[in-house]
XYZ file of C-alpha atoms in Angstrom:
701
model
C 66.058 86.829 -32.980
C 65.182 86.444 -36.996
C 63.835 89.620 -38.706
C 61.957 89.872 -41.712
C 62.069 92.390 -44.935
C 58.629 94.704 -45.227
C 57.837 97.228 -47.655
C 56.552 100.539 -46.183
C 52.919 100.498 -46.790
C 51.481 103.789 -48.302
C 47.647 104.571 -48.483
C 45.788 107.765 -49.597
C 43.028 109.406 -47.497
C 41.424 112.250 -49.781
C 39.198 115.142 -47.570
C 36.197 116.752 -48.835
C 35.714 119.501 -50.474
C 34.893 122.372 -47.659
C 31.751 124.401 -47.590
C 33.956 127.545 -48.277
C 35.782 125.944 -51.046
C 32.354 125.249 -52.650
C 31.176 128.364 -52.365
C 34.373 129.764 -54.127
C 33.640 127.494 -56.809
C 36.317 125.118 -56.252
C 35.957 121.918 -58.384
C 37.533 118.565 -57.259
C 39.939 116.626 -59.540
C 40.692 113.727 -57.293
C 39.039 110.185 -58.220
C 39.993 107.193 -55.949
C 39.191 103.490 -56.779
C 40.351 100.400 -55.190
C 44.031 101.384 -54.950
C 44.694 103.628 -57.389
C 44.295 108.088 -57.131
C 43.490 109.816 -60.118
C 44.393 112.968 -60.655
C 42.453 114.936 -63.286
C 43.305 119.092 -63.581
C 43.636 121.412 -67.049
C 43.290 118.333 -69.006
C 46.156 116.516 -67.926
C 45.579 112.892 -66.044
C 47.859 110.985 -63.594
C 47.306 107.849 -62.089
C 49.077 107.015 -58.821
C 48.801 103.140 -57.558
C 49.563 102.706 -53.722
C 48.494 100.128 -51.479
C 45.140 101.238 -50.621
C 42.649 104.531 -50.740
C 40.080 106.380 -48.721
C 37.741 108.684 -50.389
C 36.155 111.841 -49.087
C 33.100 109.993 -47.791
C 35.181 107.330 -45.784
C 35.924 108.601 -42.128
C 38.979 108.050 -40.010
C 37.494 105.182 -38.494
C 37.196 103.478 -41.910
C 41.009 104.381 -42.452
C 41.908 102.825 -38.942
C 39.989 99.820 -39.561
C 41.386 99.250 -42.696
C 45.116 100.373 -42.629
C 45.998 100.567 -38.665
C 44.276 98.112 -37.055
C 46.686 95.302 -38.020
C 49.569 97.309 -37.030
C 48.322 97.708 -33.171
C 48.270 94.215 -33.168
C 52.000 94.189 -33.840
C 52.994 96.258 -31.257
C 51.134 94.325 -28.974
C 52.969 91.162 -30.148
C 56.418 93.168 -29.740
C 57.104 94.880 -32.960
C 57.840 98.547 -33.415
C 55.167 100.731 -35.603
C 55.356 103.835 -37.090
C 52.277 105.735 -38.485
C 52.995 108.985 -40.474
C 50.599 111.653 -41.874
C 52.075 113.258 -44.684
C 50.660 115.807 -47.189
C 50.490 119.547 -47.489
C 49.419 121.849 -45.336
C 45.791 122.247 -45.452
C 45.096 118.449 -46.645
C 43.632 117.433 -43.185
C 46.726 115.440 -41.775
C 46.004 116.749 -38.192
C 42.098 116.201 -38.377
C 43.183 112.697 -39.737
C 45.622 112.067 -36.430
C 43.386 114.093 -33.921
C 39.744 114.088 -35.056
C 36.997 115.516 -33.473
C 34.113 114.811 -31.392
C 31.865 113.259 -34.566
C 34.899 111.973 -36.171
C 37.845 110.765 -33.897
C 40.930 110.460 -35.154
C 43.662 107.532 -35.650
C 45.328 108.421 -32.421
C 42.041 108.152 -29.843
C 40.679 105.265 -31.547
C 44.353 103.393 -31.145
C 44.787 104.326 -27.886
C 41.685 103.000 -26.372
C 41.790 99.633 -28.482
C 45.461 99.320 -27.142
C 44.203 99.084 -23.975
C 41.580 96.974 -24.879
C 43.895 94.955 -26.071
C 45.807 94.732 -22.623
C 42.616 94.203 -20.527
C 42.383 90.950 -22.421
C 45.815 89.791 -21.585
C 45.214 88.845 -17.965
C 48.538 86.555 -17.706
C 50.589 89.580 -18.603
C 51.869 92.785 -16.716
C 51.976 96.137 -19.054
C 53.900 99.317 -18.603
C 52.824 102.240 -21.292
C 54.594 105.476 -21.340
C 53.765 108.739 -23.508
C 55.941 111.820 -24.884
C 55.142 114.360 -27.109
C 57.389 116.397 -28.936
C 57.354 118.922 -31.642
C 60.251 119.667 -33.757
C 59.938 123.325 -35.448
C 62.818 125.197 -37.373
C 64.715 122.322 -36.164
C 64.372 122.655 -32.648
C 62.617 120.380 -30.323
C 59.873 121.130 -27.889
C 58.799 118.678 -25.460
C 55.070 119.615 -25.800
C 53.979 117.458 -22.058
C 56.795 119.577 -20.045
C 57.927 122.623 -21.956
C 61.152 123.304 -20.134
C 64.410 124.825 -21.555
C 66.786 121.735 -21.013
C 68.795 120.787 -23.951
C 67.247 117.958 -25.906
C 69.355 115.813 -28.224
C 68.696 112.518 -30.499
C 70.700 109.636 -29.329
C 70.738 106.073 -30.299
C 71.047 103.604 -27.326
C 71.989 99.676 -27.326
C 68.771 99.496 -25.516
C 65.985 102.091 -26.634
C 67.381 102.237 -29.747
C 67.300 106.249 -31.146
C 65.278 108.402 -28.597
C 65.392 111.825 -27.407
C 67.695 112.399 -24.655
C 65.697 114.878 -22.055
C 62.326 114.111 -23.525
C 59.917 113.382 -20.706
C 58.159 110.051 -20.330
C 54.676 109.730 -18.324
C 53.435 106.641 -17.376
C 49.786 105.875 -18.110
C 47.275 103.536 -16.886
C 44.167 103.757 -19.277
C 43.261 104.902 -22.818
C 41.804 108.029 -21.400
C 45.324 108.690 -19.925
C 46.623 108.953 -23.171
C 43.965 110.902 -24.871
C 44.378 113.266 -21.872
C 48.056 113.737 -22.793
C 47.688 113.923 -26.076
C 45.313 116.855 -26.134
C 47.095 118.754 -23.345
C 50.204 118.189 -25.886
C 48.199 119.629 -28.795
C 46.896 122.547 -26.663
C 50.404 123.460 -25.597
C 51.504 123.062 -29.542
C 48.793 125.394 -30.667
C 49.167 128.122 -27.786
C 53.002 128.260 -27.986
C 52.683 129.298 -31.834
C 52.648 133.174 -32.498
C 52.065 132.797 -36.497
C 49.290 129.637 -36.628
C 49.154 129.486 -40.726
C 53.140 129.176 -40.753
C 52.883 127.072 -37.479
C 51.310 124.463 -39.111
C 53.112 124.602 -42.531
C 56.751 124.148 -40.739
C 56.060 122.086 -37.459
C 56.327 118.535 -36.899
C 54.735 116.635 -34.493
C 55.554 112.833 -32.845
C 53.641 111.332 -30.467
C 55.718 108.350 -29.245
C 53.919 105.833 -27.021
C 56.461 102.936 -25.336
C 54.866 99.472 -24.390
C 56.882 96.755 -22.387
C 55.400 93.940 -21.195
C 56.145 90.514 -19.014
C 54.634 87.406 -18.040
C 53.039 87.621 -14.589
C 55.310 85.766 -11.903
C 57.648 84.528 -14.403
C 61.510 85.006 -15.127
C 61.045 84.748 -19.082
C 62.578 87.726 -20.969
C 59.692 90.571 -21.684
C 58.876 92.263 -24.943
C 58.676 95.825 -25.595
C 57.735 98.193 -28.480
C 57.454 102.070 -29.779
C 54.556 103.228 -31.571
C 55.194 106.596 -33.665
C 52.564 108.772 -34.712
C 53.763 111.482 -36.410
C 51.969 114.541 -38.025
C 54.574 115.742 -40.580
C 54.956 119.424 -41.790
C 53.311 120.422 -44.884
C 55.160 118.986 -47.970
C 54.715 122.215 -49.878
C 57.360 123.840 -47.409
C 60.532 122.673 -49.792
C 59.703 126.013 -51.675
C 60.974 127.861 -48.842
C 63.889 129.520 -48.662
C 64.672 129.157 -45.139
C 67.446 126.527 -44.469
C 65.848 125.613 -41.207
C 62.364 124.938 -42.825
C 64.224 123.012 -45.557
C 66.074 121.081 -43.511
C 63.445 119.648 -41.371
C 61.167 119.267 -44.616
C 63.425 118.355 -47.426
C 65.300 115.757 -44.982
C 62.510 113.573 -44.820
C 61.872 114.005 -48.610
C 65.467 113.189 -49.327
C 65.638 110.136 -46.980
C 62.867 108.598 -48.763
C 64.403 109.677 -52.726
C 67.873 107.652 -51.227
C 66.199 104.495 -49.853
C 63.772 104.341 -53.017
C 66.810 104.702 -55.866
C 68.236 101.379 -54.047
C 71.110 103.533 -52.097
C 70.748 101.861 -48.899
C 73.503 99.321 -49.575
C 76.548 101.113 -49.599
C 75.044 104.358 -50.286
C 74.671 107.135 -48.008
C 71.135 107.476 -46.522
C 71.104 111.458 -45.202
C 69.192 110.692 -41.947
C 71.397 113.239 -40.259
C 70.303 116.177 -42.227
C 67.059 117.283 -40.008
C 66.185 116.094 -36.807
C 62.989 114.737 -37.897
C 64.462 112.489 -40.125
C 66.998 111.112 -37.407
C 63.894 110.664 -35.046
C 62.228 108.544 -37.667
C 65.431 106.768 -38.613
C 63.825 103.330 -37.658
C 60.756 103.945 -39.510
C 62.186 104.498 -42.899
C 64.524 101.603 -43.501
C 64.942 100.635 -39.836
C 63.306 98.224 -37.407
C 59.715 99.485 -37.843
C 56.379 98.317 -39.821
C 55.701 101.521 -41.380
C 52.428 102.931 -42.621
C 52.647 106.480 -44.442
C 48.907 108.325 -44.785
C 49.135 110.526 -47.719
C 46.682 113.189 -46.893
C 45.348 115.318 -50.207
C 43.144 117.776 -50.975
C 40.614 117.010 -53.924
C 40.608 121.155 -54.691
C 41.838 122.059 -57.797
C 43.762 125.216 -56.464
C 45.557 122.386 -54.602
C 46.922 120.154 -57.576
C 50.900 120.842 -57.451
C 50.696 120.068 -53.756
C 48.887 117.018 -54.268
C 51.100 115.671 -57.315
C 54.040 116.468 -55.004
C 52.586 114.617 -52.404
C 51.548 111.316 -54.220
C 54.968 111.283 -56.410
C 56.884 111.144 -52.783
C 54.459 108.483 -51.903
C 54.941 106.392 -54.689
C 58.835 106.278 -53.896
C 58.116 105.611 -50.477
C 56.385 102.349 -51.409
C 59.859 100.979 -52.644
C 61.470 101.255 -49.393
C 62.226 98.249 -47.387
C 62.036 97.909 -43.540
C 64.136 94.891 -41.642
C 61.764 94.417 -38.145
C 62.536 92.127 -35.771
C 60.598 91.114 -32.190
C 62.270 93.174 -29.726
C 63.053 91.524 -26.653
C 63.522 93.451 -23.257
C 67.243 92.255 -22.295
C 67.829 95.178 -20.363
C 69.942 93.339 -17.682
C 72.048 91.193 -20.274
C 72.485 94.594 -21.723
C 73.801 96.234 -18.500
C 75.610 93.201 -17.883
C 77.510 93.518 -21.105
C 78.153 97.379 -21.076
C 79.489 96.701 -17.132
C 82.110 94.364 -18.625
C 83.093 96.652 -21.761
C 83.480 99.410 -18.869
C 85.821 97.179 -16.584
C 87.875 95.970 -19.935
C 88.024 99.808 -20.993
C 89.097 100.885 -17.399
C 91.814 98.393 -17.164
C 92.900 99.096 -20.732
C 93.402 103.064 -19.751
C 94.826 102.339 -16.438
C 97.564 100.105 -17.735
C 98.552 102.600 -20.810
C 101.381 104.705 -20.102
C 99.275 107.330 -22.200
C 95.655 106.745 -22.443
C 93.825 106.753 -25.834
C 91.643 109.519 -26.139
C 89.090 107.597 -28.069
C 88.993 104.753 -25.536
C 88.050 107.495 -22.814
C 85.496 109.133 -24.776
C 84.141 105.434 -25.697
C 84.109 104.894 -21.733
C 82.598 107.842 -21.142
C 79.430 106.944 -23.659
C 78.985 103.939 -22.341
C 78.719 105.138 -18.837
C 76.140 107.391 -19.890
C 74.462 104.658 -21.827
C 74.299 102.938 -18.757
C 72.704 105.499 -16.750
C 70.289 105.460 -19.267
C 69.920 101.662 -19.064
C 69.450 101.439 -15.320
C 66.365 103.779 -15.466
C 64.573 101.753 -17.645
C 63.224 99.660 -14.696
C 59.509 99.980 -14.198
C 59.811 101.433 -10.423
C 62.295 104.100 -12.035
C 59.946 104.856 -14.894
C 57.360 105.189 -12.108
C 59.279 107.584 -10.110
C 60.573 109.818 -13.076
C 56.899 110.169 -14.407
C 55.744 111.797 -10.839
C 58.908 113.928 -11.319
C 58.010 115.174 -14.632
C 54.399 115.320 -13.525
C 55.449 118.202 -10.671
C 57.854 119.827 -13.333
C 55.253 120.198 -16.154
C 52.612 122.126 -14.235
C 55.586 124.660 -12.888
C 57.093 124.929 -16.656
C 53.698 125.168 -17.883
C 52.987 128.058 -15.413
C 56.083 129.742 -16.387
C 54.465 130.184 -20.271
C 51.336 131.272 -19.026
C 49.432 128.546 -20.202
C 49.105 126.072 -17.231
C 45.209 126.329 -16.917
C 44.558 126.008 -20.845
C 46.580 123.016 -21.276
C 45.960 121.585 -17.967
C 42.327 122.014 -17.377
C 41.292 118.861 -19.959
C 39.088 117.463 -17.349
C 36.552 119.657 -17.067
C 33.480 119.303 -19.505
C 33.702 121.264 -22.523
C 37.141 122.792 -22.389
C 38.467 121.525 -25.391
C 35.644 123.029 -27.517
C 36.694 126.093 -25.759
C 39.939 125.774 -26.995
C 39.015 124.861 -30.451
C 36.675 127.943 -30.678
C 39.487 130.206 -29.313
C 42.303 128.880 -31.640
C 39.465 129.762 -34.401
C 38.426 133.040 -33.336
C 41.888 134.169 -33.228
C 42.620 133.240 -36.594
C 39.432 135.144 -37.831
C 40.695 137.880 -35.947
C 43.936 137.891 -37.543
C 42.657 137.385 -41.044
C 39.717 140.712 -40.368
C 42.685 142.507 -39.063
C 44.585 142.062 -42.095
C 41.660 142.944 -44.274
C 40.786 146.105 -41.986
C 44.778 147.438 -42.397
C 44.508 146.743 -46.279
C 41.305 148.699 -46.391
C 42.470 151.377 -44.265
C 45.284 152.052 -46.817
C 42.904 152.335 -49.689
C 40.823 155.014 -47.326
C 43.803 157.271 -46.561
C 45.228 157.233 -50.168
C 41.602 158.172 -51.589
C 41.017 161.075 -49.128
C 44.459 162.317 -49.876
C 43.398 162.150 -53.666
C 39.944 164.021 -52.765
C 41.655 166.768 -50.825
C 44.108 166.810 -53.541
C 41.117 167.299 -55.865
C 39.240 169.876 -53.756
C 42.602 171.998 -53.351
C 43.242 171.819 -57.094
C 39.506 172.959 -57.760
C 39.387 175.889 -54.745
C 42.573 177.318 -56.921
C 40.522 176.512 -60.302
C 37.756 178.771 -59.017
C 40.263 181.417 -57.833
C 41.788 181.817 -60.809
C 38.751 183.316 -62.810
C 39.261 181.594 -65.734
C 36.844 178.589 -65.088
C 34.150 177.605 -67.525
C 30.865 175.658 -66.955
C 31.958 172.700 -68.982
C 35.471 172.725 -66.991
C 33.968 172.985 -63.665
C 31.361 170.343 -64.369
C 33.916 167.838 -64.846
C 35.982 168.488 -62.051
C 32.716 168.691 -59.573
C 31.544 165.498 -61.176
C 35.178 163.855 -60.422
C 34.652 165.082 -56.774
C 31.720 163.828 -56.179
C 32.653 160.603 -57.798
C 35.714 160.288 -55.915
C 33.403 161.236 -52.514
C 31.133 158.625 -53.255
C 33.993 155.677 -53.870
C 35.402 157.064 -50.607
C 31.947 156.741 -49.069
C 31.427 153.431 -49.904
C 34.921 152.078 -48.979
C 34.532 154.017 -45.676
C 31.545 152.298 -45.085
C 33.348 148.790 -45.732
C 36.201 149.806 -43.789
C 33.322 150.487 -40.787
C 32.213 147.407 -41.397
C 35.370 145.498 -41.112
C 35.656 147.572 -37.929
C 32.118 146.162 -36.500
C 33.192 142.488 -37.389
C 36.740 142.971 -35.644
C 34.900 144.463 -32.400
C 32.337 141.392 -32.717
C 35.075 138.924 -32.943
C 36.906 140.628 -29.664
C 33.548 140.394 -27.900
C 33.057 136.730 -28.796
C 36.933 135.806 -27.911
C 36.091 137.777 -24.279
C 32.964 135.801 -23.785
C 34.790 132.506 -24.865
C 37.208 133.300 -22.149
C 34.490 133.899 -19.648
C 32.535 130.438 -20.992
C 36.432 128.816 -20.700
C 36.912 130.309 -17.312
C 34.069 128.881 -15.661
C 35.240 125.488 -16.778
C 38.533 126.225 -15.517
C 39.322 124.843 -11.990
C 41.853 126.874 -9.947
C 45.483 126.298 -9.887
C 46.557 124.279 -6.564
C 49.076 124.073 -4.353
C 51.818 126.930 -5.050
C 50.271 129.930 -4.788
C 53.332 131.975 -6.460
C 52.304 129.885 -9.659
C 48.993 131.172 -8.765
C 49.909 134.636 -8.312
C 51.886 134.492 -11.823
C 49.141 133.248 -13.769
C 46.699 135.774 -12.649
C 48.970 138.718 -12.842
C 49.903 137.575 -16.748
C 45.882 137.571 -17.455
C 45.765 140.727 -16.181
C 48.039 142.168 -18.497
C 46.822 140.280 -21.211
C 43.553 141.992 -20.596
C 44.998 145.499 -20.122
C 46.561 144.956 -23.544
C 43.468 143.958 -25.197
C 41.481 146.919 -24.009
C 44.636 149.203 -24.718
C 44.497 148.510 -28.232
C 40.368 148.532 -28.150
C 40.758 152.084 -27.024
C 43.151 152.958 -29.757
C 41.151 151.512 -32.237
C 38.021 153.432 -31.351
C 40.166 156.483 -31.404
C 41.442 155.743 -34.731
C 37.529 155.110 -35.749
C 36.896 158.383 -33.958
C 39.935 160.080 -35.951
C 38.279 158.707 -39.366
C 35.109 160.111 -38.605
C 36.619 163.265 -38.274
C 38.524 163.094 -41.486
C 35.501 162.338 -43.001
C 33.402 165.237 -41.861
C 36.357 167.511 -42.517
C 36.752 166.470 -46.236
C 32.860 167.199 -46.060
C 33.162 170.603 -44.938
C 36.172 171.315 -46.919
C 34.520 170.301 -50.153
C 31.179 172.387 -49.375
C 33.290 175.554 -48.504
C 35.363 174.761 -51.947
C 31.591 174.896 -53.720
C 31.206 178.186 -51.982
C 29.283 177.197 -49.049
C 28.501 180.197 -46.728
C 27.840 179.942 -42.878
C 25.267 182.032 -41.311
C 25.910 183.841 -37.771
C 23.781 181.289 -36.151
C 25.528 178.159 -37.807
C 28.805 179.766 -36.458
C 27.428 180.235 -32.875
C 25.908 176.805 -32.751
C 29.110 175.534 -33.768
C 31.051 177.349 -31.209
C 28.666 176.155 -28.538
C 29.001 172.450 -29.746
C 33.124 173.000 -29.753
C 32.799 174.053 -25.696
C 30.756 171.482 -24.996
C 32.880 168.940 -26.540
C 35.637 170.889 -24.895
C 34.086 170.464 -21.311
C 32.965 166.851 -22.158
C 36.704 166.093 -22.699
C 37.937 167.121 -19.538
C 35.091 165.285 -17.645
C 36.457 162.251 -19.505
C 40.035 163.330 -18.564
C 39.059 163.375 -15.142
C 37.405 159.816 -15.508
C 40.302 158.243 -16.810
C 42.541 159.961 -14.002
C 40.456 158.677 -11.398
C 39.899 155.377 -13.030
C 43.910 154.737 -13.295
C 44.063 155.865 -9.641
C 41.534 153.455 -8.545
C 43.284 150.891 -10.718
C 46.854 151.582 -8.881
C 44.809 151.388 -5.576
C 43.261 148.071 -6.395
C 46.676 146.718 -7.731
C 48.493 147.868 -4.632
C 45.989 146.167 -2.394
C 46.458 143.059 -4.369
C 49.891 143.037 -4.002
C 49.864 143.560 -0.235
C 47.115 140.776 -0.197
C 49.414 138.548 -1.819
C 52.434 139.632 0.135
C 50.246 139.200 3.397
C 49.156 135.733 2.096
C 52.812 134.791 1.066
C 53.558 135.802 4.987
C 51.096 133.904 6.263
C 52.031 130.826 4.446
C 55.614 131.217 5.596
C 54.525 131.516 8.964
C 52.684 128.458 8.680
C 55.584 126.546 7.237
C 57.642 128.203 9.916
C 55.504 126.572 12.210
C 55.084 123.282 10.273
C 58.992 123.237 10.570
C 59.418 124.089 14.376
C 56.698 121.186 14.898
C 58.890 118.899 12.676
C 61.762 120.033 14.282
C 60.149 119.018 17.546
C 59.478 115.743 16.374
C 62.531 115.247 15.078
C 64.472 115.918 18.495
C 61.902 113.727 20.325
C 62.826 110.885 17.655
C 66.641 111.840 18.003
C 65.902 111.484 21.889
C 63.949 108.177 21.671
C 66.776 106.885 19.057
C 69.269 108.029 21.273
C 67.582 105.756 24.060
C 67.217 103.079 21.911
C 70.607 102.864 20.930
C 72.068 102.950 24.001
C 69.974 100.079 25.334
C 70.961 98.033 22.037
C 74.773 98.795 22.669
C 74.135 97.860 26.251
C 72.252 94.468 25.231
C 74.951 94.204 22.921
C 77.418 94.217 25.339
C 75.927 91.985 27.331
C 74.987 89.591 24.698
C 78.973 89.553 23.913
C 79.610 89.058 27.311
C 77.328 86.221 27.430
C 78.906 84.842 24.519
C 82.165 85.026 25.822
C 81.080 83.364 29.129
C 79.938 80.825 27.053
C 82.568 80.083 24.527
C 84.760 79.803 27.326
C 82.510 77.251 29.453
C 82.001 75.422 26.156
C 85.881 75.080 26.206
C 86.415 73.828 29.558
C 83.528 71.473 29.179
C 85.139 70.114 25.692
C 88.405 69.631 27.439
C 86.434 67.832 30.574
C 84.614 65.648 27.972
C 87.987 64.793 26.067
C 89.605 63.858 29.657
C 86.801 61.400 30.462
C 86.610 59.847 26.786
C 90.572 59.379 27.516
C 89.815 57.920 30.765
C 86.905 55.834 29.402
C 89.170 54.489 26.432
C 91.792 53.305 29.082
C 89.615 51.649 31.093
C 88.810 49.266 27.978
C 92.392 48.897 27.244
C 91.938 46.772 30.971
C 89.357 45.538 30.846
C 90.230 43.758 27.493
C 93.740 42.853 29.171
C 91.876 41.324 31.669
C 89.947 39.148 29.611
C 86.413 40.861 29.921
C 86.316 40.766 33.825
C 86.484 43.928 36.212
C 88.541 43.502 39.219
C 87.943 43.552 42.643
C 89.515 46.359 43.455
C 87.864 48.262 40.986
C 84.475 46.749 42.200
C-alpha cells in the first residue's frame, strides 16, 4: 500500500484573559493574525509562524471547523489521526479538549460528528472501541477501569503500538463516547490528591479505535486509530523530579531530535518516557498529526508562552509517513502461525536450542494470542467483561457513584463544582494557616512587651516619656493583633462557608445519584467509606472550632494581662461574678461531655445495628442463593435423568440402525451375487442363440 510523507500541522489557540487576571492588573502580550503569533513583552517582540492561529474571541468549535474536521474524514477513510493539546499549565488545554456546556470541546464535537459520518455509510459495518489512559510520573492508570494489573507499552504487527492491559470498551453512539470520556475525566480528577501538581504533571490520552468492512462482502476492511492527547504542562521541564522530567522532557526531546533531521540514521529517544513511546506513531510515524499549541495571553505567563511557541515551530519540521491501514488480521495470523511452525521445527531439530529462537517464538505466540482477540465478537465479549470489572474497581476506590452516575441530569455540574470547591477550600486553608502563624507571632510579641512593661513598672525607675512610649507600642501592637485576628476570623468564616457549600453540594449530588445495583457488599463498602469520610470532616470541623475557641480565650487572656499591667484592680463583686461564670462554665462543660458520651454510645449502637442488618441481609441473600442453587441442582438432576434417558434411547436406536445396516449390507451382497449369476446366464444364453443362427431351439421353448 503506497505511503505519503506529510508534515505535522501546528496551530495556536490563545485563550482570553480571565476576570481574575484582569482584576489583578494583568495585561495581554499576544497578538494573532492569520498564521502568525506575535509576543510583545517588556519591549521585546517575537513573531512565530505556524499553520494557523485562533484568537481569544474564537470558540472551540472554530478550532474544530478550521483544523480538526478534515482529520476526522481521514480517520473515516482508514488513516491514523492524532490531535495533541500542548502548552503550559493554566493555558486552557483541558478546556480545549473537554470544553463546557456553553462551549463544547474538541473531543465532544469530534465524537458526535464521527457517528454522523458512520450513519451516512449504510453499506458498511463499523466497530468502534474507546480507551482512556493517564500517565503521571511514568505510571499508567486505566481511567475507564482503574485496575492494579501491570500495563506495558508494546508494538504489535497488527495493532501497532498499544498498551497491553488497557481496557477497550465498545461504543454504539457519540453519546456513549462522551459518557466514557466524562467518566474517565472524573476518575482522573478524583484520583488526584494534589490537583495543582496533578494538572501540571499528568498526560491523558483518549484513544478511539475504528474498524470497518463492507456489508456481506469478503473484501478486506479498514482500521484506524484516533489519539486525543492532553499533554502535561511544558513548564514542568524545570522540575527536579526525574519522573516528571522524563514524562515532559521525553516529548520535547523527540520533537527536537526529529526537527533537527536526526531521523535518518540518528537516534530518536522515543523510549525515554512512556508518553513519547505511546505517541511514537504520532511524531515521525504512521499518523496524520495536529498539534494545538494552547497559550495564555497574560504577561506573567510570558516564559511559558515562549517555550510553547519555540517547540511548536520545531514540531512543524517533523515529517510523518501516513498510509492506509488495511484490516489484514487473517493474513497476519497465518503469517505468524507459519513463523511459529518454522521456529518450532528449528528448535526441535537443534541439539541445543538457541535462546533467541525460543524468545522469538514466545513473542510470536503472545502476538498471535493478541491478534486472535481482534475479532469483533471477541472485542464485544471483552468489553462486557471490562464493564463488569470497572464497577468493582471503581467501588474499591470509593468513586463508583461519582464516576458512573453520568446519566443523571446535572451530575457533571455537581462534580465540577465539587472540584472547584475543593480547590477553593485548599487555597483558603493555606491562607488561614499563614495568617494563624502571623497572629501567633504577634501574640507572642505582645505578651513579651506586656511582661517587659510589668517589670519596668515594678522597678520604680519609670519616667513619663518612657512609660508613654512603651504603652503606645503595646497599644499599636494590640491594634495590629486585633486587626489580624479579625482577618483570621474572616478566613475561618470563609472556610466554614466553603465546607457548608461542599456539604450542600454533596446533598444535591446525592439526590442525582442512583443507588448501586447488584452487589450488596460493594454498596455496603461505598456507604461505609462515605460515613468514614463524613466522620473525618466532622472531626476536623470540631477541631477547628476548638482552635477558634482557644484563639478567642488567648485573646481575652492577653486583654486581661494588659489591663493588670496597666494597674487594673478587680472589686469583690467582679471577682464573685467571675467565679460564678467559671462555675457555670464548668457545669456546662460536664453536660457537654455527657452529651458527647451519649452521642458516642448512640453512634456505636446504630453502627452495631447497621452491621447486624448488613449481616442479616447478607445471610438472607446467601440463603436465597442456596435455595436458587438447590433449585438449579434439582433442575440439573432432572436434566441429567432426561439426558441419560435420551442417551439410552439414542444408543438403542443406534444399535438397531447398525444391525439394520449390517443386514441390509449382507442382503445387498447376496442380491449382487444373484445379479452376477443372472448376468452370466444371460450372457451364455446369448452365446447359444448366436451359435444357432438366432433361433431358439424347441427344447428351450
